[in-house]
C-alpha positions as semicolon CSV with decimal commas, in nm:
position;residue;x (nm);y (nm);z (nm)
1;X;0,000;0,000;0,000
2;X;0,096;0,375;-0,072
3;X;0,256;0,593;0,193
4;X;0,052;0,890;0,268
5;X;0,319;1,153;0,404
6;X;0,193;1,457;0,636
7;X;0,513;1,657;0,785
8;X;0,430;1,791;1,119
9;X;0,692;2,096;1,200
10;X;0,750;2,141;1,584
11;X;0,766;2,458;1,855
12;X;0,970;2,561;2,070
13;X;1,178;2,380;2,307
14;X;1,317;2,194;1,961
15;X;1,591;2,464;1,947
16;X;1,952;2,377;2,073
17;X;2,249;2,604;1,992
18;X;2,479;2,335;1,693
19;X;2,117;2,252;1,569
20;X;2,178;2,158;1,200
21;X;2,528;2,214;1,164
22;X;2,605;1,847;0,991
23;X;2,361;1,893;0,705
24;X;2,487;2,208;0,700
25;X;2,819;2,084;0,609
26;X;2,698;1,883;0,339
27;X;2,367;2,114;0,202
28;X;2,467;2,483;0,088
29;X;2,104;2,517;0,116
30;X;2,086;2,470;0,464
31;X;2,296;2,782;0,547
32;X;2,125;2,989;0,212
33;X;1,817;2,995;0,364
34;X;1,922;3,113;0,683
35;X;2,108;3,398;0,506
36;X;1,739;3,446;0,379
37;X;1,641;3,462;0,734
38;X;1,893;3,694;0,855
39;X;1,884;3,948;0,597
40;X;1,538;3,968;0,641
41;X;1,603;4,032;1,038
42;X;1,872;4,236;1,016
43;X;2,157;4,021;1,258
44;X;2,301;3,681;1,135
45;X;2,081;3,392;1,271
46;X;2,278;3,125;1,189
47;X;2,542;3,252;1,378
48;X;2,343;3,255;1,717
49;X;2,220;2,933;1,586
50;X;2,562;2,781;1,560
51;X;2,739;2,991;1,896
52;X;2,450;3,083;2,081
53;X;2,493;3,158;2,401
54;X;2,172;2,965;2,486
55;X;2,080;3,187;2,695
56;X;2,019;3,447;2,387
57;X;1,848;3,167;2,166
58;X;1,625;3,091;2,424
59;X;1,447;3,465;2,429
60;X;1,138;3,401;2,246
61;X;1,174;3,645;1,962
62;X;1,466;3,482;1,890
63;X;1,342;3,133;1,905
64;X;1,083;3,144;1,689
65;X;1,217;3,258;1,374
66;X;1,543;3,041;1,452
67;X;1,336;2,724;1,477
68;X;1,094;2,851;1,190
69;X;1,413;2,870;0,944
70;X;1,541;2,585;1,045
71;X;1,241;2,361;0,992
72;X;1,223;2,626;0,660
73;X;1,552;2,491;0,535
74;X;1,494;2,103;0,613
75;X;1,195;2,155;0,381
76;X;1,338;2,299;0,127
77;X;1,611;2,048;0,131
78;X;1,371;1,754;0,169
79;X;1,191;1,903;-0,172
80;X;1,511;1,978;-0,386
81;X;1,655;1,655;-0,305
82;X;1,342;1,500;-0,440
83;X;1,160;1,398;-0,168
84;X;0,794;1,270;-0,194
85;X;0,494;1,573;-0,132
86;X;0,363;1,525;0,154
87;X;-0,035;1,530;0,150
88;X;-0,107;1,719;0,487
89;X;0,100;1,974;0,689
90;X;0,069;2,026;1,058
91;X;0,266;2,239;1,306
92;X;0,265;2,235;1,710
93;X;0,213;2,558;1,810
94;X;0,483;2,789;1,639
95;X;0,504;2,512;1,432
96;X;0,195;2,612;1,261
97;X;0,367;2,932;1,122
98;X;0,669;2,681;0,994
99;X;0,377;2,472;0,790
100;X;0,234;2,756;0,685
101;X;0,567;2,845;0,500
102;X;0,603;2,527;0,367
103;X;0,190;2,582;0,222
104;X;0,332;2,900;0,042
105;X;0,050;3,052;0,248
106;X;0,384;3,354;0,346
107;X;0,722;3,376;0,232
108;X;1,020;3,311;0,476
109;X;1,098;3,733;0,514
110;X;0,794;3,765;0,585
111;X;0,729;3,473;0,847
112;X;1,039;3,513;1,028
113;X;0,929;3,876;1,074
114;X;0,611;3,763;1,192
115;X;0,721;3,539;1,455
116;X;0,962;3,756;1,594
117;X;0,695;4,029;1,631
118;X;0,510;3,694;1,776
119;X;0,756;3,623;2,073
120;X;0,781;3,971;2,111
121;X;0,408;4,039;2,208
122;X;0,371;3,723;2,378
123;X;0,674;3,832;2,627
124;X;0,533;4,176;2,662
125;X;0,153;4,042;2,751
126;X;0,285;3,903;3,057
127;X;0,592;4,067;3,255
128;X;0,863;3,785;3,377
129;X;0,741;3,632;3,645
130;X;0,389;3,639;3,594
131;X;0,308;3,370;3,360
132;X;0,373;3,024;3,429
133;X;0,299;2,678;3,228
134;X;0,305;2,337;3,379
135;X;0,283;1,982;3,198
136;X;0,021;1,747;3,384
137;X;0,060;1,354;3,309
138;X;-0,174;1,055;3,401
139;X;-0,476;1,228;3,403
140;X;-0,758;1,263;3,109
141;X;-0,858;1,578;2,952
142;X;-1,166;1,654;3,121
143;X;-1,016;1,614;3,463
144;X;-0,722;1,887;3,400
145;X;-0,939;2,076;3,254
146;X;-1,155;2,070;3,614
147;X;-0,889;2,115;3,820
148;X;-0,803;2,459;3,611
149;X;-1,126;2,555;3,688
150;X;-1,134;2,479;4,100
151;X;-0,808;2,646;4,067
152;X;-0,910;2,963;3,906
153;X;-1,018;3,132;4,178
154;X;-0,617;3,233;4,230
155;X;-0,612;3,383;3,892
156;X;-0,645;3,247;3,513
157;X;-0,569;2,870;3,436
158;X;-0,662;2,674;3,134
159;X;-0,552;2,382;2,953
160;X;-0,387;2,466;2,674
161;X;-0,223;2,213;2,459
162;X;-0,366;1,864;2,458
163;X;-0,061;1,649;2,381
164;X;-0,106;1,293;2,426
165;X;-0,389;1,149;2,619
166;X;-0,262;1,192;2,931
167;X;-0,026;1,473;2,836
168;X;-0,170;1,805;2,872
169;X;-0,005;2,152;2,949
170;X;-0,154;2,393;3,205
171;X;-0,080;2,810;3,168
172;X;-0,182;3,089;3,322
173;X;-0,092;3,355;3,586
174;X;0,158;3,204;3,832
175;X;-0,026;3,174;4,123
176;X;-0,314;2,994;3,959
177;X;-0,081;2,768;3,783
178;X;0,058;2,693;4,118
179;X;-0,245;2,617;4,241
180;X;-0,367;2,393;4,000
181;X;-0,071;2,206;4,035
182;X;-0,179;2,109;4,383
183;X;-0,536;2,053;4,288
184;X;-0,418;1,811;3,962
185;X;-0,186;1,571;4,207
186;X;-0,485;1,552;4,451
187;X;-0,697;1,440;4,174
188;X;-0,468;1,201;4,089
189;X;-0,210;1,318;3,822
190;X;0,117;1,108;3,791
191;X;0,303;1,397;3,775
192;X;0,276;1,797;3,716
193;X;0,586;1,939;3,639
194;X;0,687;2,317;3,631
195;X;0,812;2,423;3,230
196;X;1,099;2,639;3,231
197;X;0,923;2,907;3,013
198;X;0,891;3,271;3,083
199;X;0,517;3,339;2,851
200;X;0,171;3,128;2,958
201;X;0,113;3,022;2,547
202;X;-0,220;2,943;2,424
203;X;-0,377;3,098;2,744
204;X;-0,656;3,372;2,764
205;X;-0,369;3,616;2,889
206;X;-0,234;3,650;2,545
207;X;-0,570;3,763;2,415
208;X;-0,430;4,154;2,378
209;X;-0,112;4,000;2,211
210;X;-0,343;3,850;1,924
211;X;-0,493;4,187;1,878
212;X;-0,158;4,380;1,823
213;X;-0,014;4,083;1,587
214;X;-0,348;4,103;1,376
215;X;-0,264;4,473;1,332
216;X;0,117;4,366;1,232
217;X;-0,110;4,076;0,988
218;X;-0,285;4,348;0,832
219;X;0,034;4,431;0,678
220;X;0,132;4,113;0,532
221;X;-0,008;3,958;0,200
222;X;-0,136;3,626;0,300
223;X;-0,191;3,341;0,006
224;X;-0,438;3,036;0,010
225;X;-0,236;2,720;0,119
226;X;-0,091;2,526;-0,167
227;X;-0,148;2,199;0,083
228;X;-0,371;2,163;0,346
229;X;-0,271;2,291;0,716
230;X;-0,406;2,109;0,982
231;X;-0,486;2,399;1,249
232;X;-0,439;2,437;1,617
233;X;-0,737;2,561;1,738
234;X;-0,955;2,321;1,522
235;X;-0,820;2,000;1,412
236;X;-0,910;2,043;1,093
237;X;-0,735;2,077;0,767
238;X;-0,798;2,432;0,608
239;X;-0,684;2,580;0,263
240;X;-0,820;2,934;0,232
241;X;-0,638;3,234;0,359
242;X;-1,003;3,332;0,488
243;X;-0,978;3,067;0,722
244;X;-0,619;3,029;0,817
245;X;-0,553;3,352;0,936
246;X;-0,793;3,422;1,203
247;X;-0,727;3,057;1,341
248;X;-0,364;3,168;1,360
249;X;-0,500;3,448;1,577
250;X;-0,687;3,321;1,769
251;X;-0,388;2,975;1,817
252;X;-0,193;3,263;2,050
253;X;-0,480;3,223;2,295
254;X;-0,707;2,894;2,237
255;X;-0,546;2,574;2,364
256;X;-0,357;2,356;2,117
257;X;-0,548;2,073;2,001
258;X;-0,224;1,819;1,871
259;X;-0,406;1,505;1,987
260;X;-0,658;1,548;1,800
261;X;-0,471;1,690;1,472
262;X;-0,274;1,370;1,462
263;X;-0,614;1,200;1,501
264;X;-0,718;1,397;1,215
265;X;-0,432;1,289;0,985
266;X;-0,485;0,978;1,053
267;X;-0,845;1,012;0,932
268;X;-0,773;1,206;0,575
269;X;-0,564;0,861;0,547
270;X;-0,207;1,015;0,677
271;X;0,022;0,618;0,741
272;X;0,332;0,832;0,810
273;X;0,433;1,133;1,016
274;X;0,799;1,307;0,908
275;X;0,904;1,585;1,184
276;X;1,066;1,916;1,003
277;X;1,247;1,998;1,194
278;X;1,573;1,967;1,496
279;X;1,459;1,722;1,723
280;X;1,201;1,432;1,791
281;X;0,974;1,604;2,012
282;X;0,625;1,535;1,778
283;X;0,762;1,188;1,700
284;X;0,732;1,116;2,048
285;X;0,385;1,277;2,055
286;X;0,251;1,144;1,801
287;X;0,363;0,739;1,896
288;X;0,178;0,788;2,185
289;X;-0,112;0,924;1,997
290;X;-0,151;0,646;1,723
291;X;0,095;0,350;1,765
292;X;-0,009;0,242;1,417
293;X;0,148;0,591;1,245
294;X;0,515;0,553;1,045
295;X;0,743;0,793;1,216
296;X;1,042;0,991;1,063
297;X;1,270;1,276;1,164
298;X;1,477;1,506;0,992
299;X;1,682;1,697;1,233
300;X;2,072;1,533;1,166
301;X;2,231;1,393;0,835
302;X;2,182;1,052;0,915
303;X;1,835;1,071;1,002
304;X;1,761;1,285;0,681
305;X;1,943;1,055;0,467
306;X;1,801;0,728;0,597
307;X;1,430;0,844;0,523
308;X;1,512;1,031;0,184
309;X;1,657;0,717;0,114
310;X;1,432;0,488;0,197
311;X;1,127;0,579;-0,101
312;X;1,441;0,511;-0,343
């Protein structure tokens, strides 16, 4: 039976400073379209990719359009060295701007622009300090998404990206996120574990941010996608520009539903999942989600030439 190929492009917490460096060696490309990236900035990229410090990668404006190029330029190398079109695109989270991209729904000047303005809003919604996210495992979705809500007296709390089943991430002010914490292990959770992030994502506390980057949106000339995204905030796969962009919006502050957008690939008939990107984050994901699913990553030489090698 035919492979049907969706690439799934991940977020952040995929970035590490060396990230592509040995296709990078071997693939002009690779470093080309970071030049892309960089001009389009205005500071070189790849060099903060390659020497960091970590510290500096790490801020979220410059996350975002490092790990956006970077799953930009595995594409692009995937595609000129002949490798099969994928039927479906998906993206966790910033990874939805990376698909997007790869759609030709925005060029890469203009995306990397985008998600830098992005981080930027995101960090200024919610001083340092203020924000919080924690990762709750070994309980269903319904019952994290009750203990936000006993919790939410302390301050905002929601659910906001649905994993795995049994993998969902809590955000919100800190307080409340503390609290829920101590409501989720009463209830039962396995574990609820702190994330080392300075911006609550996907929470109603970003709602201003999504305001502001519509304005910056307004700006940009958006194109229908050239293959179907599966969204964020709706599981489902969408084409026209009418639809994308205010579900890209609105992704800054509705929960991220990746459960159910593997789910969905696996419905329009998706066998195999290939991750665009550094690291195997969404490979891990998505095994958990469907144990039937083909997985494949990108991120080093090896791994790209085993799987661009293995259709031949």
């Amino acid at each position: 039976m035919a492979k049907t190929i969706a690439f799934v492009f991940p977020g952040q917490g995929s970035q590490q400073v060396g990230m592509l460096a040995d296709l990078a060696e071997h693939y002009p490309l690779i470093t080309d379209t970071f030049k892309e990236a960089s001009d389009a900035l205005g500071y070189d990229l790849w060099a903060l990719v390659q020497q960091g410090p970590a510290e500096e990668l790490n801020r979220t404006e410059k996350t975002q359009p490092a790990l956006l190029t970077a799953s930009i330029a595995l594409w692009r190398l995937w595609r000129a060295e002949g490798g099969a079109a994928p039927a479906l695109l998906a993206g966790h989270s910033l990874g939805e701007y990376s698909a997007l991209v790869a759609a030709d729904v925005l060029p890469l000047a203009d995306a990397v622009r985008l998600v830098e303005k992005r981080g930027q809003l995101m960090q200024a919604a919610v001083p340092a300090g203020e924000g919080a996210m924690a990762a709750i495992l070994g309980l269903d979705d319904d019952a994290v998404i009750e203990g936000c809500r006993q919790a939410s007296d302390a301050g905002v709390v929601e659910a906001v990206n649905f994993n795995t089943p049994g993998q969902v991430v809590i955000a919100g002010a800190t307080a409340a996120v503390d609290r829920a914490i101590e409501v989720l292990k009463a209830a039962g959770a396995k574990r609820a574990m702190p994330l080392p992030v300075s911006v609550p994502s996907h929470c109603s506390l970003m709602r201003e941010a999504a305001d502001e980057l519509a304005a910056y949106m307004d700006g940009l000339t958006l194109s229908d996608a050239s293959i179907p995204v599966v969204q964020n905030v709706t599981a489902k796969a969408e084409q026209s520009v009418a639809t994308l962009k205010p579900n890209l919006l609105e992704q800054l502050y509705r929960p991220v539903l990746w459960s159910q957008s593997v789910a969905e690939l696996v419905n329009q008939g998706v066998t195999e999942t290939i991750e665009c990107g550094p690291g195997k984050v969404l490979t891990g994901l998505n095994k958990r989600i469907d144990s039937n699913l083909e997985l494949s990553a990108l991120g080093s030489l090896a791994a790209f030439q085993e799987r661009l090698g293995s259709d031949s």
